[in-house]
Coordinates of C-alpha atoms and ligand atoms in Angstrom, one line a residue:
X9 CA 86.4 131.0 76.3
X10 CA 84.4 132.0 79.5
X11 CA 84.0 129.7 82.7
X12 CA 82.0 129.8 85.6
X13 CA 82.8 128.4 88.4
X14 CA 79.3 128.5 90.7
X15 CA 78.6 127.9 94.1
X16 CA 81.9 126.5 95.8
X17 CA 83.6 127.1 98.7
X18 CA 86.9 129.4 97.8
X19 CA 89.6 128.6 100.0
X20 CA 92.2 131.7 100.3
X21 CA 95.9 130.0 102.1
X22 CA 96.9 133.8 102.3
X23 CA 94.1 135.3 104.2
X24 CA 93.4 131.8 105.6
X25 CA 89.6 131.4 105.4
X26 CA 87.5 130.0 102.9
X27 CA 84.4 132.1 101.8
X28 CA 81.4 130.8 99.0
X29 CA 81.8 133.2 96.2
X30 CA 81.6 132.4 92.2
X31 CA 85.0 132.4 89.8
X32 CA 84.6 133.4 86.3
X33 CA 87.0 132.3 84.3
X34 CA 88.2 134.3 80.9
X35 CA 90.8 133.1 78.8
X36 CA 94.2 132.3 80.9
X37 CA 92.9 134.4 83.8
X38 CA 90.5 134.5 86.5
X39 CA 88.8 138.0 86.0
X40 CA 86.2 138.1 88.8
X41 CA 85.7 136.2 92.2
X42 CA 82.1 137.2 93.9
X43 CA 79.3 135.8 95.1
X44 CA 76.2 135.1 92.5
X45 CA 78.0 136.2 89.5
X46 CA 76.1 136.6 86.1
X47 CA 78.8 134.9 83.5
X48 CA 76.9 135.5 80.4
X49 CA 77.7 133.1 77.5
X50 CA 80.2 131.5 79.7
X51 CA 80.3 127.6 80.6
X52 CA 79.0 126.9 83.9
X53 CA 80.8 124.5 86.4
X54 CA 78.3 123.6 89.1
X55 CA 80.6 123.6 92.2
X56 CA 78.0 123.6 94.8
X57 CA 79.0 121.3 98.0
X58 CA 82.6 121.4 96.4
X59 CA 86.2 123.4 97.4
X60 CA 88.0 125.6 94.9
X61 CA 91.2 125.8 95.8
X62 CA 94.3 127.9 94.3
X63 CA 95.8 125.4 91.3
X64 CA 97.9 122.5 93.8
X65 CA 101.5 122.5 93.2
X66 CA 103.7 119.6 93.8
X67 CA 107.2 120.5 94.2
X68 CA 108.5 117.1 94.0
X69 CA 108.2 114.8 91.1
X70 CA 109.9 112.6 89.0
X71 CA 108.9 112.2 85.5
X72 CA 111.6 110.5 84.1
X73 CA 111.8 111.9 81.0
X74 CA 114.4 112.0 78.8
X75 CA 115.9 109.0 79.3
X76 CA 113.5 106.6 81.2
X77 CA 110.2 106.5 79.7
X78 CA 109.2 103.0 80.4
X79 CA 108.2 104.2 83.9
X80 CA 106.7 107.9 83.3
X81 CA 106.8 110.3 80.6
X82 CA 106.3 114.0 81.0
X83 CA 102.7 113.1 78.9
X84 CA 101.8 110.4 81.8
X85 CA 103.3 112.3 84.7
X86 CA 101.2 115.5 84.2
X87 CA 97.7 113.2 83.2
X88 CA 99.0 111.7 86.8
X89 CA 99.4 115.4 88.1
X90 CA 95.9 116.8 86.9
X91 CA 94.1 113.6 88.0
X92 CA 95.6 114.2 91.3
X93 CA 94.7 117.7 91.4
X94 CA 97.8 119.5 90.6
X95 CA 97.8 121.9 87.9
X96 CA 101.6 122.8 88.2
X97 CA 104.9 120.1 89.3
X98 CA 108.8 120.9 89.8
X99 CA 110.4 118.2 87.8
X100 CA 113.6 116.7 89.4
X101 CA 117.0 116.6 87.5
X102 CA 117.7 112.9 88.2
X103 CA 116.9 111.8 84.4
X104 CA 119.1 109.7 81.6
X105 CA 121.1 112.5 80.8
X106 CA 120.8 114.4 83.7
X107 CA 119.2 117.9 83.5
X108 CA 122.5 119.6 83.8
X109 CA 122.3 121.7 80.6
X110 CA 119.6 124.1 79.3
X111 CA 119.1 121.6 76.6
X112 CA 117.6 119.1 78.4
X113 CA 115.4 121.9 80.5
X114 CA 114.0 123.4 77.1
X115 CA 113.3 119.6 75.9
X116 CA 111.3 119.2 79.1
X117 CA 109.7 122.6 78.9
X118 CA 108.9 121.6 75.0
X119 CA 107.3 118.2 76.1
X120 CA 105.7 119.7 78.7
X121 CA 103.8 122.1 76.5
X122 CA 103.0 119.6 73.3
X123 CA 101.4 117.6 76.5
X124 CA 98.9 120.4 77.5
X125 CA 98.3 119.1 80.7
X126 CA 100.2 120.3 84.4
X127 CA 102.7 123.0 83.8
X128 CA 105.9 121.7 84.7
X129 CA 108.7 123.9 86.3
X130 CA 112.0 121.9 85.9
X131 CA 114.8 121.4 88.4
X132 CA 118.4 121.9 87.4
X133 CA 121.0 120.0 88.8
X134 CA 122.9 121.6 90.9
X135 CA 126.6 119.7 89.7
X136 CA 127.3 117.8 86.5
X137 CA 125.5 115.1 86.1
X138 CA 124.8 115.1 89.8
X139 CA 128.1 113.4 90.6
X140 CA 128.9 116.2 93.0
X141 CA 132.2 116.8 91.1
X142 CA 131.9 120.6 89.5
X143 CA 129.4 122.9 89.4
X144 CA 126.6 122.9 86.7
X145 CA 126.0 126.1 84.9
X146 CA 123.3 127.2 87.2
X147 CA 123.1 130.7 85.8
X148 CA 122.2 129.1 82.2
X149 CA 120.0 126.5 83.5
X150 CA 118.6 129.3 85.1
X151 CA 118.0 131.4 82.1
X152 CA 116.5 128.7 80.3
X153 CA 113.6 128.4 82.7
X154 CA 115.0 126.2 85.5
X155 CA 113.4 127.7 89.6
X156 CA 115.5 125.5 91.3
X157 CA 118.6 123.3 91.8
X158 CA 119.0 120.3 93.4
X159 CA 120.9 116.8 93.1
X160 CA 117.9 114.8 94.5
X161 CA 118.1 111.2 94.7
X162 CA 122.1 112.0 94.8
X163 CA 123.0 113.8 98.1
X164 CA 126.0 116.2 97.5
X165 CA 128.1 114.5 99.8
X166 CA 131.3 117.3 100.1
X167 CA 130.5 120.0 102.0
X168 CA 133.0 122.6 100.2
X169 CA 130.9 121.1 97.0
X170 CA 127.5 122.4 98.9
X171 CA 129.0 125.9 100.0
X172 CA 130.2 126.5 96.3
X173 CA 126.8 125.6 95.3
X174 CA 125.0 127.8 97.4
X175 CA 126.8 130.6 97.3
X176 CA 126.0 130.6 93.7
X177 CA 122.3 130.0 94.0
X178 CA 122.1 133.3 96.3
X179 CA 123.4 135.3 93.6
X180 CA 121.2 134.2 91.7
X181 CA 118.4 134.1 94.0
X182 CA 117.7 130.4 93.7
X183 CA 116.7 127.8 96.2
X184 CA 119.2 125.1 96.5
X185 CA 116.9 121.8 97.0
X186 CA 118.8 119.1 99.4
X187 CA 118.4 115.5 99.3
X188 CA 119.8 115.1 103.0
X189 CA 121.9 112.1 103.4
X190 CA 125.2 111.6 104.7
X191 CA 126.2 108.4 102.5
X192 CA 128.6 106.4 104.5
X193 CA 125.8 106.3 107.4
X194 CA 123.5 105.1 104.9
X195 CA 125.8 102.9 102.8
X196 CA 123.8 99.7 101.9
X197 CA 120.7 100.2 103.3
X198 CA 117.7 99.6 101.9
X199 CA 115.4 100.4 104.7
X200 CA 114.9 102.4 108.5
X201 CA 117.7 101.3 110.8
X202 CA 115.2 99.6 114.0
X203 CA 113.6 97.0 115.1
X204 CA 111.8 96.3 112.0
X205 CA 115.0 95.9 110.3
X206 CA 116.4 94.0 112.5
X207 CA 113.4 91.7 112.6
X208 CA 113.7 91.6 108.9
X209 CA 117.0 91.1 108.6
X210 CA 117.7 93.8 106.5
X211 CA 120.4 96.6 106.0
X212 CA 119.0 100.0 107.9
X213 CA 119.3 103.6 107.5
X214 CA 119.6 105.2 110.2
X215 CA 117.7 108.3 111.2
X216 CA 121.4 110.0 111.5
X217 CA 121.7 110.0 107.6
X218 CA 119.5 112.4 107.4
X219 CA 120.1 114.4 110.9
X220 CA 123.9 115.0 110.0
X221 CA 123.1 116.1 106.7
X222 CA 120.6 118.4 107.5
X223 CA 122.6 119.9 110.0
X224 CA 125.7 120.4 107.5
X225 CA 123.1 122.0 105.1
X226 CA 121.5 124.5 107.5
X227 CA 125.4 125.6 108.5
X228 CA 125.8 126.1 105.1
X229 CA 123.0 128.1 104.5
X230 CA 123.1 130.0 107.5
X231 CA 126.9 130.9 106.5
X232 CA 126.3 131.6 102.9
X233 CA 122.8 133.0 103.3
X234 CA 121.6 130.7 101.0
X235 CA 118.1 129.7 100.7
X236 CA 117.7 126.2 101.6
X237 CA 114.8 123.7 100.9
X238 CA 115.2 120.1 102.5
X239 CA 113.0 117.7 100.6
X240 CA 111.2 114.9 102.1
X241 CA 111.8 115.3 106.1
X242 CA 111.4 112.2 107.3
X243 CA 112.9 112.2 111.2
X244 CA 112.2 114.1 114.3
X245 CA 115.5 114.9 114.5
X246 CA 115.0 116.6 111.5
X247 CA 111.8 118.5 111.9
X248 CA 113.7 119.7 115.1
X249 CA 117.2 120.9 113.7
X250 CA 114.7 122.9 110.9
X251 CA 112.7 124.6 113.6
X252 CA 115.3 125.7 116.1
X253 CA 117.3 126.8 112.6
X254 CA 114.0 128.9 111.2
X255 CA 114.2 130.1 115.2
X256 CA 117.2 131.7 114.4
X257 CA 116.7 133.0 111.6
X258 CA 118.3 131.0 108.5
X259 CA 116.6 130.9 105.5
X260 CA 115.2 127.7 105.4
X261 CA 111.9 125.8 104.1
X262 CA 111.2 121.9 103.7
X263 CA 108.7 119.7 102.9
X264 CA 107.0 116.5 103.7
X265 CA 105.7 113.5 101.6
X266 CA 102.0 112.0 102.4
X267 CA 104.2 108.7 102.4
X268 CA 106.3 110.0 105.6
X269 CA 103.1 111.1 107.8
X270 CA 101.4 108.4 107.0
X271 CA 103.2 105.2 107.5
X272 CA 106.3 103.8 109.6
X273 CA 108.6 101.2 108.7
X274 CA 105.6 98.3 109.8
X275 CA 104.6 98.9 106.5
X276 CA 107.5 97.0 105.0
X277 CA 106.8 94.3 107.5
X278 CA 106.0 91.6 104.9
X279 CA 109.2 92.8 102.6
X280 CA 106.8 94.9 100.4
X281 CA 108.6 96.4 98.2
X282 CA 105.8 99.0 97.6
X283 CA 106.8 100.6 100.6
X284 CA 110.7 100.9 100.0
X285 CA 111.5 104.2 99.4
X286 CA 114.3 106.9 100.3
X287 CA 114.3 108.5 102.7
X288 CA 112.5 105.6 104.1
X289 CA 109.7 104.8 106.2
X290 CA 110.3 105.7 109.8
X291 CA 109.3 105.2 113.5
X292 CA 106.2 105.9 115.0
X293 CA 107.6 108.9 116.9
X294 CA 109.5 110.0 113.7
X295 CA 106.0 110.2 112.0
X296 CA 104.6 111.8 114.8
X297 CA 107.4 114.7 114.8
X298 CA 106.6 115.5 111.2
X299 CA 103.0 115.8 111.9
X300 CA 104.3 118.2 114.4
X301 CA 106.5 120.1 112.0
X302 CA 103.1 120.1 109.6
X303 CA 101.4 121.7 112.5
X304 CA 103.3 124.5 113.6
X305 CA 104.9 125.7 110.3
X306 CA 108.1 124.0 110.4
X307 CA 107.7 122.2 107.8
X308 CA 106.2 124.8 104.7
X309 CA 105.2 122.3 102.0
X310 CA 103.7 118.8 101.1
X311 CA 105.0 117.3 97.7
X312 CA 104.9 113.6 97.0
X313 CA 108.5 112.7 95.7
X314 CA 106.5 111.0 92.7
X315 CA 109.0 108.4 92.0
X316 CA 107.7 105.7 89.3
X317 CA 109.0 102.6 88.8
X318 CA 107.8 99.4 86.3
X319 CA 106.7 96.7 88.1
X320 CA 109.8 94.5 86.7
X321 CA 111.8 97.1 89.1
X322 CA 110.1 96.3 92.4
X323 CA 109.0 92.5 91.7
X324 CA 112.0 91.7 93.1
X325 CA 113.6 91.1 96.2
X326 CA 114.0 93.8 98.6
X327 CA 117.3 94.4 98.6
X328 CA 117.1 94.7 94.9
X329 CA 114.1 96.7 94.1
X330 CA 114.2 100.4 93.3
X331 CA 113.5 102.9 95.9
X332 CA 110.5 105.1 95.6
X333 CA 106.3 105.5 94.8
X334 CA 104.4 107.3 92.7
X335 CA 102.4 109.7 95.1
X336 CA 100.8 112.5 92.4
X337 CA 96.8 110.7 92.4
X338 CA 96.6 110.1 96.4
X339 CA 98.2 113.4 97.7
X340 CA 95.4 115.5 98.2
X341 CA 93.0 112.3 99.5
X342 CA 95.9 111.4 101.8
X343 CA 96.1 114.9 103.0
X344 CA 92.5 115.2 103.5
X345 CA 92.3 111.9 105.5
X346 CA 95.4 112.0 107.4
X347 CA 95.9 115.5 108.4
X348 CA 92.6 117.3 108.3
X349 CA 90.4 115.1 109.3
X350 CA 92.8 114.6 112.5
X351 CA 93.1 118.4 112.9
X352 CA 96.8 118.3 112.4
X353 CA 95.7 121.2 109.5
X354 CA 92.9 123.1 108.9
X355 CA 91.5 123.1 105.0
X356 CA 93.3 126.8 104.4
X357 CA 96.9 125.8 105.9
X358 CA 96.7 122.2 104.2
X359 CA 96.3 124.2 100.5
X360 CA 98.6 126.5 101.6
X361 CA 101.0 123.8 101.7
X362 CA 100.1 122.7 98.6
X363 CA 100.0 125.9 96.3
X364 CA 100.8 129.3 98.2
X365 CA 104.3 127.8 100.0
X366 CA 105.4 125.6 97.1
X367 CA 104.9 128.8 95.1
X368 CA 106.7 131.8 97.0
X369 CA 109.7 128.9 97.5
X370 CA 110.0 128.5 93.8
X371 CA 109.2 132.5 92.9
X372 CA 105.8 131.4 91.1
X373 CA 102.8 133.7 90.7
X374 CA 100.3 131.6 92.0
X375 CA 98.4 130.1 94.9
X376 CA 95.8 132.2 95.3
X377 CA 92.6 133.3 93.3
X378 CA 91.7 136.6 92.5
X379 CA 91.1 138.6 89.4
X380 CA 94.2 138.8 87.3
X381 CA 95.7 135.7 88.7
X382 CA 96.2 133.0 86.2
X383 CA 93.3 130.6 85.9
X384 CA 95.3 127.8 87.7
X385 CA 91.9 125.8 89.8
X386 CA 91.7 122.9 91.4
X387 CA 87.8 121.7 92.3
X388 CA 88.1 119.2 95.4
X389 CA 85.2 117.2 96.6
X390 CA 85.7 116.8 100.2
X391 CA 82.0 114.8 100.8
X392 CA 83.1 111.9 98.2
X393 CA 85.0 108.9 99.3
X394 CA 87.0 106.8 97.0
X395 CA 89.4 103.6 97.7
X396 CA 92.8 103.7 95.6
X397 CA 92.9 101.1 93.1
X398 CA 96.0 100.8 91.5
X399 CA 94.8 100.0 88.5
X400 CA 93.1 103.1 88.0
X401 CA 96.4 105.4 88.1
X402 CA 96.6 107.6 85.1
X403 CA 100.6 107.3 85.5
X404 CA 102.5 104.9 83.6
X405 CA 104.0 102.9 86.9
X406 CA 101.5 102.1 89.4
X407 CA 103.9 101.4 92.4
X408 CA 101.9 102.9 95.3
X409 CA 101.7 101.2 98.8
X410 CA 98.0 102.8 99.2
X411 CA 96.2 100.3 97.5
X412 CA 92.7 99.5 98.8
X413 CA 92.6 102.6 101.3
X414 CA 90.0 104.2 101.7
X415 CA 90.8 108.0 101.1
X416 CA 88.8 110.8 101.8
X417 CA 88.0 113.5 99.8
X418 CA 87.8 113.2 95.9
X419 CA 89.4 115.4 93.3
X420 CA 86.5 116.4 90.5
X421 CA 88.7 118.7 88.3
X422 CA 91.9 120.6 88.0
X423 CA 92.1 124.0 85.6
X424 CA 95.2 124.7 83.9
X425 CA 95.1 128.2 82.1
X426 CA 91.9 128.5 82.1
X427 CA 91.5 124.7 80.6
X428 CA 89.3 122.1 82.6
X429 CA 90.7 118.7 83.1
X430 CA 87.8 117.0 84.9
X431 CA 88.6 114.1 86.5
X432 CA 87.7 110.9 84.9
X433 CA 87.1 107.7 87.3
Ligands
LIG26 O1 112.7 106.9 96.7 C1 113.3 107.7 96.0 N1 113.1 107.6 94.7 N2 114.0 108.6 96.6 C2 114.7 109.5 95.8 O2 115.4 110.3 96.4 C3 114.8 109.4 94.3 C4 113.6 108.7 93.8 C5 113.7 108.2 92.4 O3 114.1 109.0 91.6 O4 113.3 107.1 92.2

């Protein structure tokens, strides 16, 4: 099987440019990357007009299987994934059982390849069951094909816990993924601690949740020389405990969510459930800062935190209703509208976010395109317009707060392996 990619823009994050030049396709791999290349017998895919970008990699999803696939199976979470654009997703641990033993990474691995769709690089939890009682077998999770280790959605709340953990993970040569959040400061709340709350009448969380924990982890790192990732940065104290720490030295990345640079707590204004998630929605300045921390490196990645949910799980009141969105099919659109078009990011450090970083953090070989690379594509149309219509969503849940926006920038296909998923509409 030959493909030819003709006429699009290549965008390299390593160099940072973005030259026209022709990708053929063999096989798994990409085997040439020129400009007017003869590809013979090979399929042509006219990419004229269009951006080719390194395969996108979210490093932050939920796909819920084992154990809860009435919201998202590893089938509908990577139709969700190449839809979106991504051809590869780190799954998180926080499934029914937990993905604390190499059994339930090989299942995932298993699904993940019967479905044929986004590779999926699994996430072990870091304790058992993520209670933050005892270690998990990290070296055995390990071997079995987990890159990471996190307890996401469950902070590790002892930091003896946290030091054991990653002094492990740096023998191993692991990144230890942290949910930050202290939970006594955010004990019962469902939303950001402000005036918004207040108005609302409802239980906040305050931006210190996630500053104190944050600051625990980077001690941590800094004293065990782990490497840390934070996920989801949602405050500016935050953004700036990670920069003055990456200042100094300590191995640290993190990422950002679309959700977190593009809306504050307002959004929850009306009690939409749609927009509760954790960490939640913050301030104005809060969104600002992480811009900021998009801008000037401090923050290295942009993963979505996919988190779906049925719709009997958020048509409820908001104290009730489960925390999280799905983020996989707006990602790239959001990124597009939000931060390039702003000029918060150029087009070369936006897909660096989303395929070279997200790659070296998890010890992938990918995020760029060159002959011998695997044939991991994604073909972006950054002309087309499109308006999000939940309905639409190839994932099983469709609980996404972007409804009716108007997004720019369309995804046309995603190549896995050399396989074209083009986008359907
Ligand atoms: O909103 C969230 N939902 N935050 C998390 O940390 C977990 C996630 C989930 O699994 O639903």
């Amino acid at each position: 099987m030959k493909l030819l990619i003709k006429g699009g823009t290549v965008v390299d994050p390593a160099a940072r440019r973005m030259y026209r030049a022709d990708v053929l396709v063999e096989g798994d791999r990409v085997t040439a990357v020129d400009k007017r290349l003869a590809g013979g017998d090979a399929r042509v895919f006219d990419a004229g007009g269009k951006l080719v970008f390194p395969g996108l990699i979210d490093m932050h999803v939920h796909l819920r299987e084992p154990g809860q696939e009435y919201k998202e199976t590893i089938a509908t979470g990577t139709r969700a994934a190449v839809r979106g654009g991504f051809t590869a997703v780190a799954a998180m641990p926080n499934t029914k059982p937990v993905a604390d033993t190499p059994a339930v990474i090989r299942y995932v691995l298993e699904k993940a390849r019967e479905a044929g769709l986004a590779r999926v690089y699994p996430v072990g939890a870091l304790t058992r069951g993520s209670r933050g009682e005892e270690l998990s077998e990290i070296g055995e999770l390990k071997a079995a094909g987990a890159v990471a280790f996190s307890d996401d959605g469950r902070p590790v709340a002892g930091a003896g816990m946290m030091r054991r953990a990653m002094e492990y993970a740096r023998m191993l040569g692991v990144p230890v993924i942290s949910h930050c959040e202290e939970p006594s400061l955010a004990a019962g709340g469902v939303m950001h601690e402000g005036l918004v709350a207040t108005t609302l009448g409802l239980r906040g969380i305050p931006a210190a949740a996630e500053e104190v924990m944050v600051a625990r982890d980077l001690i941590l790192a800094e004293m065990t020389g782990c490497h840390l990732h934070v996920a989801h940065v949602s405050t500016a104290g935050a953004v700036r405990l990670i920069r003055e720490a990456k200042a100094r030295g300590v191995r640290v990345t993190a990422e950002a969510t679309p959700h977190h640079f593009t809306l504050t707590d307002r959004a929850v204004a009306d009690y939409d459930t749609l927009a509760k998630v954790n960490p939640p929605l913050r301030s104005d300045a809060d969104v600002a800062a992480v811009r900021e921390g998009l801008g000037d490196g401090t923050i290295d990645v942009i993963a979505t935190d996919h988190a779906p949910h049925a719709s009997h799980e958020k048509n409820v009141e908001f104290d009730l209703a489960a925390f999280g969105l799905v983020g996989l099919e707006t990602a790239v659109g959001l990124v597009f509208t939000e931060l390039v078009a702003d000029n918060v990011l150029d087009v070369p450090a936006a897909v660096a976010k989303m395929s070279l970083n997200p790659a070296r953090i998890l010890g992938l070989q990918a995020g760029i395109i060159e002959p011998g690379a695997a044939a991991d594509i994604t073909v972006f149309d950054p002309e087309a317009e499109e308006v999000v219509d939940p309905a639409l969503l190839a994932g099983k849940s469709k609980n996404t707060p972007f409804g009716g926006y108007r997004l720019k920038g369309v995804v046309y296909a995603a190549v896995v392996g050399g396989r074209v998923h083009l986008r359907d509409r």
